[in-house]
Coordinates of C-alpha atoms and ligand atoms in Angstrom, one line a residue:
X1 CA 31.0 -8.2 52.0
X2 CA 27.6 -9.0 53.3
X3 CA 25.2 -6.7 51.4
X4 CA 21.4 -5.4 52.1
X5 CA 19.4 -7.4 50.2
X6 CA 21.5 -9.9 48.8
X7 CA 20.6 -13.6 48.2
X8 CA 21.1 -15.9 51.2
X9 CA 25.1 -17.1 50.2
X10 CA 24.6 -19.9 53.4
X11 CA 22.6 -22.6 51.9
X12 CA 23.4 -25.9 53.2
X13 CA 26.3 -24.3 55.1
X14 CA 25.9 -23.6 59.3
X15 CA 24.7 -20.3 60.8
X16 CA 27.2 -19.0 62.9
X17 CA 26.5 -17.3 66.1
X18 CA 29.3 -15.6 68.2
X19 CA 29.0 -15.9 71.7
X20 CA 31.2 -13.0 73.8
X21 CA 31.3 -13.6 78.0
X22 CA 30.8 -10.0 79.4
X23 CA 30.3 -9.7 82.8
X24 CA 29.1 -6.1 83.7
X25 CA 28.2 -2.9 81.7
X26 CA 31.5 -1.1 82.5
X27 CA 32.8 0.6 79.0
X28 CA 36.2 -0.9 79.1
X29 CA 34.7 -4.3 79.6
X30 CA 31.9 -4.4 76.9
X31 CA 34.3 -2.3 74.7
X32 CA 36.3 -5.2 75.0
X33 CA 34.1 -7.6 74.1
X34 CA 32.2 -6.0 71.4
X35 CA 35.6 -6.0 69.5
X36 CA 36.4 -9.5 70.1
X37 CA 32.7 -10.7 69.2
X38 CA 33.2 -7.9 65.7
X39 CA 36.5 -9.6 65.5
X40 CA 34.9 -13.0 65.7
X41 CA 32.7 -12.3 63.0
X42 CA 35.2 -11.2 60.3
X43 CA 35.8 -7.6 61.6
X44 CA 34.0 -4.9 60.3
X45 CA 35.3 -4.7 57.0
X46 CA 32.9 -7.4 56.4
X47 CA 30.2 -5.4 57.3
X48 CA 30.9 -2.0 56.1
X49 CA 32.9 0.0 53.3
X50 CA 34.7 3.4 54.1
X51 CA 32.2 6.0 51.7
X52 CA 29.4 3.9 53.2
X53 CA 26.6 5.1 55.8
X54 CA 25.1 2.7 58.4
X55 CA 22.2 2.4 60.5
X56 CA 22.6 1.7 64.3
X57 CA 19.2 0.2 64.9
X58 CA 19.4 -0.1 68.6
X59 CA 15.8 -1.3 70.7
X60 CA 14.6 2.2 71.9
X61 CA 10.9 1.0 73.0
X62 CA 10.2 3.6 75.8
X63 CA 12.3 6.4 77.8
X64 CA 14.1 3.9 80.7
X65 CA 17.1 4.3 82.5
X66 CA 19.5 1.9 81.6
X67 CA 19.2 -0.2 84.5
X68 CA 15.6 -1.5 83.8
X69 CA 17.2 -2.8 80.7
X70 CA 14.1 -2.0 78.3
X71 CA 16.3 -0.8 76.0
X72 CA 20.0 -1.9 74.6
X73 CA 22.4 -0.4 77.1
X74 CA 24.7 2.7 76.5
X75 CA 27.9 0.8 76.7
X76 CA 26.9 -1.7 74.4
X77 CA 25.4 1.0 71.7
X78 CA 29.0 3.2 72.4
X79 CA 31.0 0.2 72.3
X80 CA 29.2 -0.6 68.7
X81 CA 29.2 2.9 67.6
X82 CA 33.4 3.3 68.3
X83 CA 34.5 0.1 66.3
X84 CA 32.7 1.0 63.2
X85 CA 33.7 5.0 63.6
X86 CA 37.0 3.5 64.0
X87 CA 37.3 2.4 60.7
X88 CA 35.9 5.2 58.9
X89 CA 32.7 4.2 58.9
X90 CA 29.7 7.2 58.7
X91 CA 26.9 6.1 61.2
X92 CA 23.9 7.4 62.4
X93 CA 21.3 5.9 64.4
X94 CA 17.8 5.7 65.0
X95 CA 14.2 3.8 66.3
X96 CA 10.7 4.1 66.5
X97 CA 9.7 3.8 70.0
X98 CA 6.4 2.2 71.1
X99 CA 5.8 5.2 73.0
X100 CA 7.2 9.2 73.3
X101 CA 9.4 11.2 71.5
X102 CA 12.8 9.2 69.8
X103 CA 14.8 12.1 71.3
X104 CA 13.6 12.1 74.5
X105 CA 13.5 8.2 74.4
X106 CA 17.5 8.5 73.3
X107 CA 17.8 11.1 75.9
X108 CA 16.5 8.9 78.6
X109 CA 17.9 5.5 78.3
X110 CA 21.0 7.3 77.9
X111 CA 22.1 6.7 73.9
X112 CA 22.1 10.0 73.6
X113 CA 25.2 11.3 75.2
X114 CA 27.1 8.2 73.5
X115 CA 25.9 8.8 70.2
X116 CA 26.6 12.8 71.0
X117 CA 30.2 11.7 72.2
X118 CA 30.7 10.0 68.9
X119 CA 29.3 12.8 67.1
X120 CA 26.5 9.8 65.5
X121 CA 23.3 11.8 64.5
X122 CA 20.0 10.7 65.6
X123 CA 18.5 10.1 62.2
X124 CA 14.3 10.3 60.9
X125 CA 12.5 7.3 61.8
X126 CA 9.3 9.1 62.3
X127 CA 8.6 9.5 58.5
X128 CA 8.1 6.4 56.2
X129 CA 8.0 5.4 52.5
X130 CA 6.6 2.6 50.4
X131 CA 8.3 -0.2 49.6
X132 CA 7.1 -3.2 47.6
X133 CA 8.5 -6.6 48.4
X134 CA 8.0 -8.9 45.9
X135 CA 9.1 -12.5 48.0
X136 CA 6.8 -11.2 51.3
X137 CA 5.3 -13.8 53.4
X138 CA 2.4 -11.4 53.9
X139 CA 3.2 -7.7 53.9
X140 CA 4.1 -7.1 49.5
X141 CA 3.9 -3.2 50.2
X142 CA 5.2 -2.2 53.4
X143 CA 6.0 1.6 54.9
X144 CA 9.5 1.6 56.4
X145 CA 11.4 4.4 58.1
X146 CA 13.2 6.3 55.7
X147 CA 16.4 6.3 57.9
X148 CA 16.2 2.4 57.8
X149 CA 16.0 2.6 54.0
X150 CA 18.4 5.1 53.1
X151 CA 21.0 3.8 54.7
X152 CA 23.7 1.4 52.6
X153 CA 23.4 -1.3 55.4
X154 CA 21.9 -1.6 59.2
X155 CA 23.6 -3.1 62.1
X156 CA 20.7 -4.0 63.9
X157 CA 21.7 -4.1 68.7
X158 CA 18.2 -5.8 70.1
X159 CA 17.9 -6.3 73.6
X160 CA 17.3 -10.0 74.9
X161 CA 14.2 -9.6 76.4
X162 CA 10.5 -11.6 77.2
X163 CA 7.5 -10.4 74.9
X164 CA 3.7 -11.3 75.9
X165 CA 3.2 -11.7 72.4
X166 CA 5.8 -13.2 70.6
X167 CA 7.7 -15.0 74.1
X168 CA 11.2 -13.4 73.1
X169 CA 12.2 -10.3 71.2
X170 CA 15.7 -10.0 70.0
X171 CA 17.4 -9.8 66.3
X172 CA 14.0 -10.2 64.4
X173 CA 11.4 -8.6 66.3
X174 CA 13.6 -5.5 66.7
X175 CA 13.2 -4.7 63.0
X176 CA 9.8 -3.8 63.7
X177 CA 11.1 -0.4 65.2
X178 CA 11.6 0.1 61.5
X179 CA 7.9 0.5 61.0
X180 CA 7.3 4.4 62.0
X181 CA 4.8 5.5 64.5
X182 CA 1.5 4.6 64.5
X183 CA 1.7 2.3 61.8
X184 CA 3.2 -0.2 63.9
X185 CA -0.7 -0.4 66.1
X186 CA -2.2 -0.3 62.5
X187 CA -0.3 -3.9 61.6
X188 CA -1.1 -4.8 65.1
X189 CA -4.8 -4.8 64.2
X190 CA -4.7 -5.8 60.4
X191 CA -2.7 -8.8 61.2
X192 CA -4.4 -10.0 64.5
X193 CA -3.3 -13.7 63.7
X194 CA 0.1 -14.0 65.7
X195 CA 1.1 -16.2 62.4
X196 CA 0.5 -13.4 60.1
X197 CA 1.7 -11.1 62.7
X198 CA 5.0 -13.4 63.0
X199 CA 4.7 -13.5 59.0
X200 CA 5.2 -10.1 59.2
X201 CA 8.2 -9.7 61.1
X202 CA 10.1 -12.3 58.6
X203 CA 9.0 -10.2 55.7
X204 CA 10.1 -6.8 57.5
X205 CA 13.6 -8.4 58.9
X206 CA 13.9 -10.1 55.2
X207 CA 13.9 -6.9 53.5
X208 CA 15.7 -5.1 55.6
X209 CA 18.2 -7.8 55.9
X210 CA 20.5 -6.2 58.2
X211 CA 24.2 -7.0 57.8
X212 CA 25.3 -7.8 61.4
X213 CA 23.0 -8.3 64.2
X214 CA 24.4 -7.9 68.1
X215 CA 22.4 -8.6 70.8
X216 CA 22.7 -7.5 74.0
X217 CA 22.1 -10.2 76.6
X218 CA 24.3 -8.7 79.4
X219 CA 21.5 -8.2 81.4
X220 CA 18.5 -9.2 80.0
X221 CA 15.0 -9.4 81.6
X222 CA 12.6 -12.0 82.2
X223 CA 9.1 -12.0 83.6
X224 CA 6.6 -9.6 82.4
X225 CA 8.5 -8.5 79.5
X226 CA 9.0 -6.4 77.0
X227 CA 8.9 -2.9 79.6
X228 CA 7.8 -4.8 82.6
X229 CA 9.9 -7.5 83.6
X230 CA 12.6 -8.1 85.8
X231 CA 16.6 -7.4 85.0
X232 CA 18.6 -11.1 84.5
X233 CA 22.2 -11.2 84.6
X234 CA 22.9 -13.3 81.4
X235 CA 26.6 -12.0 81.2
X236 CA 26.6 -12.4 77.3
X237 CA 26.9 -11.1 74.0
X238 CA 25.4 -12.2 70.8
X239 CA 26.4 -11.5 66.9
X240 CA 25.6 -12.9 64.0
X241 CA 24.2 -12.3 59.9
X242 CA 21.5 -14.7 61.0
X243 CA 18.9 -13.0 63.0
X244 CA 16.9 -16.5 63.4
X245 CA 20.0 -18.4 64.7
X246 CA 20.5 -15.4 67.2
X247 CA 17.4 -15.6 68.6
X248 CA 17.3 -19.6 68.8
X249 CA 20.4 -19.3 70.6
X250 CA 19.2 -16.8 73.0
X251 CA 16.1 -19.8 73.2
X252 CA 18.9 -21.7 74.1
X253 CA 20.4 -20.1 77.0
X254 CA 17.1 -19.6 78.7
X255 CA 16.2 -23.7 78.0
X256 CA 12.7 -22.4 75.8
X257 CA 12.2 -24.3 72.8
X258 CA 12.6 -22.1 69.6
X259 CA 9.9 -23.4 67.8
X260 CA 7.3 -22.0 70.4
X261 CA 8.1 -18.5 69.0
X262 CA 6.0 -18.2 66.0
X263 CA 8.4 -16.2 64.4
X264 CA 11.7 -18.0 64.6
X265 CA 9.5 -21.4 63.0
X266 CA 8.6 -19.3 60.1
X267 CA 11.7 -17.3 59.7
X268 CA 13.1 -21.1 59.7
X269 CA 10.4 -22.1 57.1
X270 CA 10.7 -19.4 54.8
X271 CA 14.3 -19.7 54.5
X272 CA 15.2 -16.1 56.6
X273 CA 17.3 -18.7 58.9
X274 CA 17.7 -21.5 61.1
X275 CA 16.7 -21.7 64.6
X276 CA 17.6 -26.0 64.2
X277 CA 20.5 -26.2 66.7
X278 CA 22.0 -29.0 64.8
X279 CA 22.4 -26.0 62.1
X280 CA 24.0 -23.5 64.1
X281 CA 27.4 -23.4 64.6
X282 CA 28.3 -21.6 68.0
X283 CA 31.9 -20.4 68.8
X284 CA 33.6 -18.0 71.0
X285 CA 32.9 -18.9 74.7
X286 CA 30.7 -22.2 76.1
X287 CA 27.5 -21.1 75.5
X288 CA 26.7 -24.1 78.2
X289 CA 28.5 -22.2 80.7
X290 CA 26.0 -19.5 80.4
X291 CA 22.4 -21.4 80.0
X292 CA 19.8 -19.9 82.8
X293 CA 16.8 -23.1 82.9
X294 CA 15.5 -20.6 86.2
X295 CA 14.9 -17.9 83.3
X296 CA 11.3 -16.6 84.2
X297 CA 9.7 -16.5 80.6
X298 CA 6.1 -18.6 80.0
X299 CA 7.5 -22.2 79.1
X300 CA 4.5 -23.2 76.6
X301 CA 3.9 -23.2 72.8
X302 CA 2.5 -18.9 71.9
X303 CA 0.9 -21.0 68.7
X304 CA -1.6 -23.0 70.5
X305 CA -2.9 -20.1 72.5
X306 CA -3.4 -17.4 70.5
X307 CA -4.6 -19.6 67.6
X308 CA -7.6 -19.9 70.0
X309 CA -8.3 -16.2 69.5
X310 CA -10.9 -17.1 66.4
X311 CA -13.2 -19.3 69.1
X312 CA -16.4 -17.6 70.2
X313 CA -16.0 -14.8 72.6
X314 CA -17.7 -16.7 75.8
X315 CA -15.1 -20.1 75.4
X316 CA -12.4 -17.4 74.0
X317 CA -12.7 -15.6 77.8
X318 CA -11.7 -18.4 79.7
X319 CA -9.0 -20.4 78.1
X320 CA -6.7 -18.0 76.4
X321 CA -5.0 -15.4 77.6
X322 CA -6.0 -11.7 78.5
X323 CA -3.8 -8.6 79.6
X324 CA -5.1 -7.8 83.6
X325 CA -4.5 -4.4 85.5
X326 CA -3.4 -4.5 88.8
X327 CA -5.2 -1.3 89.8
X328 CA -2.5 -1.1 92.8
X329 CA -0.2 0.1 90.4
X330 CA -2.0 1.8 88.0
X331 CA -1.7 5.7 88.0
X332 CA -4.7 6.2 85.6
X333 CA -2.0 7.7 83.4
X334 CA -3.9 6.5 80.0
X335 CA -1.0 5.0 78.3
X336 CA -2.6 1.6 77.7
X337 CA -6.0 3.6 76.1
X338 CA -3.6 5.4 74.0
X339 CA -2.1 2.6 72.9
X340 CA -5.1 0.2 72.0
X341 CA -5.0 -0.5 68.4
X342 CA -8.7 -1.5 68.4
X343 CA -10.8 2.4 67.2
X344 CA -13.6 1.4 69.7
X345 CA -10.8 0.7 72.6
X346 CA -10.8 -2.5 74.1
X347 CA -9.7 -1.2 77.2
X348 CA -10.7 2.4 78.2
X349 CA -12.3 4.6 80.6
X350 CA -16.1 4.0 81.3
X351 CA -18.4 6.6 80.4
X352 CA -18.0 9.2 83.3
X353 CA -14.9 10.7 82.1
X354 CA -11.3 9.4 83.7
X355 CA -12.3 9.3 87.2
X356 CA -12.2 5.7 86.9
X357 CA -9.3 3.9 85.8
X358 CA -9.1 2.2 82.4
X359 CA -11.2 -1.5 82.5
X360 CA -10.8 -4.0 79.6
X361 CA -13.8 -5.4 77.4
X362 CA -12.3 -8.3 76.6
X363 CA -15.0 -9.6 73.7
X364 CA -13.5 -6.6 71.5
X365 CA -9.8 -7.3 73.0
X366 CA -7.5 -8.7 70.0
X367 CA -4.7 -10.0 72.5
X368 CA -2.1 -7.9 71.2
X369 CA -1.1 -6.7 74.5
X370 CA 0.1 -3.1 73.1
X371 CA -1.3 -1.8 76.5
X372 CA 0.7 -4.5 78.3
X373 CA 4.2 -3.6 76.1
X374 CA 3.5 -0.1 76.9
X375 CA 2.2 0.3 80.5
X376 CA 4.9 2.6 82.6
X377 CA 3.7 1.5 86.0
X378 CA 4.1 -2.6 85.8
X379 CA 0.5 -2.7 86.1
X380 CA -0.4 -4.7 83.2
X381 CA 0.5 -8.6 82.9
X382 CA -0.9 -11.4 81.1
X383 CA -2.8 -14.1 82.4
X384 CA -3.6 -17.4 81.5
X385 CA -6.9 -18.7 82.7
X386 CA -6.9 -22.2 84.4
X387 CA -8.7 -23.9 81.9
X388 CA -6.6 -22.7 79.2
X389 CA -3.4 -23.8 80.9
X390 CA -4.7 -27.2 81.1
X391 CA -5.6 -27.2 77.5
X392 CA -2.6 -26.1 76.2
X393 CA 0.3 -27.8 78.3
Ligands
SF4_1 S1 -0.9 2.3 81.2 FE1 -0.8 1.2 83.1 S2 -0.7 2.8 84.6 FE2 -1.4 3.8 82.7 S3 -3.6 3.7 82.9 FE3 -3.0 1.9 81.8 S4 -2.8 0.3 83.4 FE4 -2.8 2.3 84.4
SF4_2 S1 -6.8 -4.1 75.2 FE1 -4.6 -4.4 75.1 S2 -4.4 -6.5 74.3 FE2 -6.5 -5.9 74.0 S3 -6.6 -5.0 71.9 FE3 -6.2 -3.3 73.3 S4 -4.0 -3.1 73.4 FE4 -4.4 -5.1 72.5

């Protein structure tokens, strides 16, 4: 049994990641493989007991239909939910979405009716309570959801996506849904640093420790990521107790070095996992078969750039990156104002009311592109100036 919170049993041993082919979101089909991949892994009496409650901690981040595949799919999240109910496993389910209403979010990207099929309640994730960790990176007190907490164990089902931030999200960054509401914005602007930031994410994911992590790579999206990219037919599915092997294999079916992603080198470092693939052992179907190198996703280090954050404002402006507005797109809808984690807004309305669309002042602008993760409309993407993509090849 692999338990919340227990010591890392692996030392010196392999990660193992499961990779399952599945073709298309049909529920027969990922129902299929979702059993073979849990199958793979032990079966799920390796994950769960029968008097036990778990956590379905699937990536809601906004209200999207399936297809735009912001969030995990329906078929994977049903497919999940059946295998464990299955077994006589009590389940309920549960995020903290970047923006809106969790039930309206579960509503809208369709988890609802599954969980509602399989009779899984949609659990609290909008209260929190203190926690202290006493091995964190950064973060020794945190506030977690109290669903994420009270649950015996979490079977955490990210979605492999792009992230402006962090370059990929997937089994660790999704345990920051476990940080309710606003808080999430709050960390955003205590830990402005992407290596604190990152730090963060180990020490949230490390607490947590969920017992089985499943990614859903079926059809992931690339581009302007996490809410505003483009749908990529990957046609796989990932599972594993590692979260950092998980997501340095999903590295390695796009062909992006794992180290660039701050928080799979200090998840590595700090002993969460491995993203080494000499230390990963892979098995189930060729993962070759299945590598993408025309993978849209930003091919260069995240370090380097945002490190440059803590350079004078003028040089800052036109080497590192900055979220943009394509005011083609925009509504004026005031998403991206909402969202800003900075109290003076770094991007907002000018005085006059909101007539105007939003505008950016970019010498208070922390590059945490919250507005970008956030925008409905596609409007928002993040640009590299010239100079700074010379700088930092
Ligand atoms: S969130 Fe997007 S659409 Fe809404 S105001 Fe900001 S840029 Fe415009
Ligand atoms: S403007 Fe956007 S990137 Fe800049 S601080 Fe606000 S939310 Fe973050």
């Amino acid at each position: 049994m692999i338990m919340k919170n227990s010591p890392d049993s692996k030392k010196n041993m392999k990660s193992r990641v499961v990779l399952v082919e599945c073709p298309e979101y049909t529920q027969e089909t990922v129902s299929r493989a979702v059993q073979k991949g849990i199958d793979l892994m032990g079966g799920v009496g390796q994950f769960a007991r029968k008097n036990e409650t778990l956590l379905l901690k699937p990536n809601l981040l906004a209200g999207e239909s399936p297809e735009k595949s912001v969030t995990t799919h329906p078929t994977v999240f049903k497919a999940v939910g059946e295998v464990f109910k299955n077994q006589g496993i009590r389940l309920v389910y549960g995020d903290s979405p970047g923006i809106g209403n969790p039930e309206k979010v579960a509503r809208k990207s369709g988890l609802k009716a599954m969980a509602d099929e399989l009779n899984i309640p949609l659990t609290d994730f909008k209260t929190g309570r203190k926690v202290t960790y006493a091995r964190a990176l950064v973060a020794r007190h945190l506030t977690l959801a109290r669903a994420a907490l009270d649950a015996h164990g979490i079977i955490s089902i990210s979605k492999m996506k792009t992230h402006a931030l962090t370059g990929i999200t997937g089994a660790v960054k999704n345990s920051f849904g476990c940080v309710p509401g606003f808080l999430k914005e709050e960390f955003h602007l205590k830990m402005k640093d992407i290596n604190l930031f990152c730090s963060l994410l180990v020490d949230i994911t490390a607490y947590l420790r969920p017992r089985l992590h499943i990614m859903d790579g079926i059809v992931a999206m690339e581009g302007n990521g996490p809410r505003s990219g483009d749908p990529k037919n990957m046609n796989v599915l990932l599972f594993s107790t590692d979260p950092v092997a998980l997501d340095s294999v999903f590295c390695q079916l796009i062909d992006f070095n794992p180290l660039y992603v701050p928080y799979l080198k200090i998840g590595q470092e700090s002993g969460l996992g491995t993203c080494n693939p000499t230390e990963i052992e892979v098995s189930g179907d060729d993962l070759k078969k299945f590598i993408r190198t025309d993978f849209k996703i930003k091919r260069r280090p995240i370090q380097k750039l945002t490190l440059a954050q803590n350079l004078p404002h003028f040089i800052k402006n036109i080497i590192i990156s900055r979220p943009m507005i394509d005011y083609r797109l925009c509504t004026n809808c005031g998403s991206c104002v909402l969202q800003c984690p900075i109290p003076e807004k770094a991007v907002n309305w000018k005085t006059g009311g909101k007539k105007e669309k939003p505008r950016y002042d970019y010498s208070r602008c922390i590059r945490c592109y919250c507005c970008q993760e956030i925008c409905p409309e596609k409007a928002i993407s993040v640009k590299t100036p010239f100079l700074g993509k010379m700088i930092f090849r």
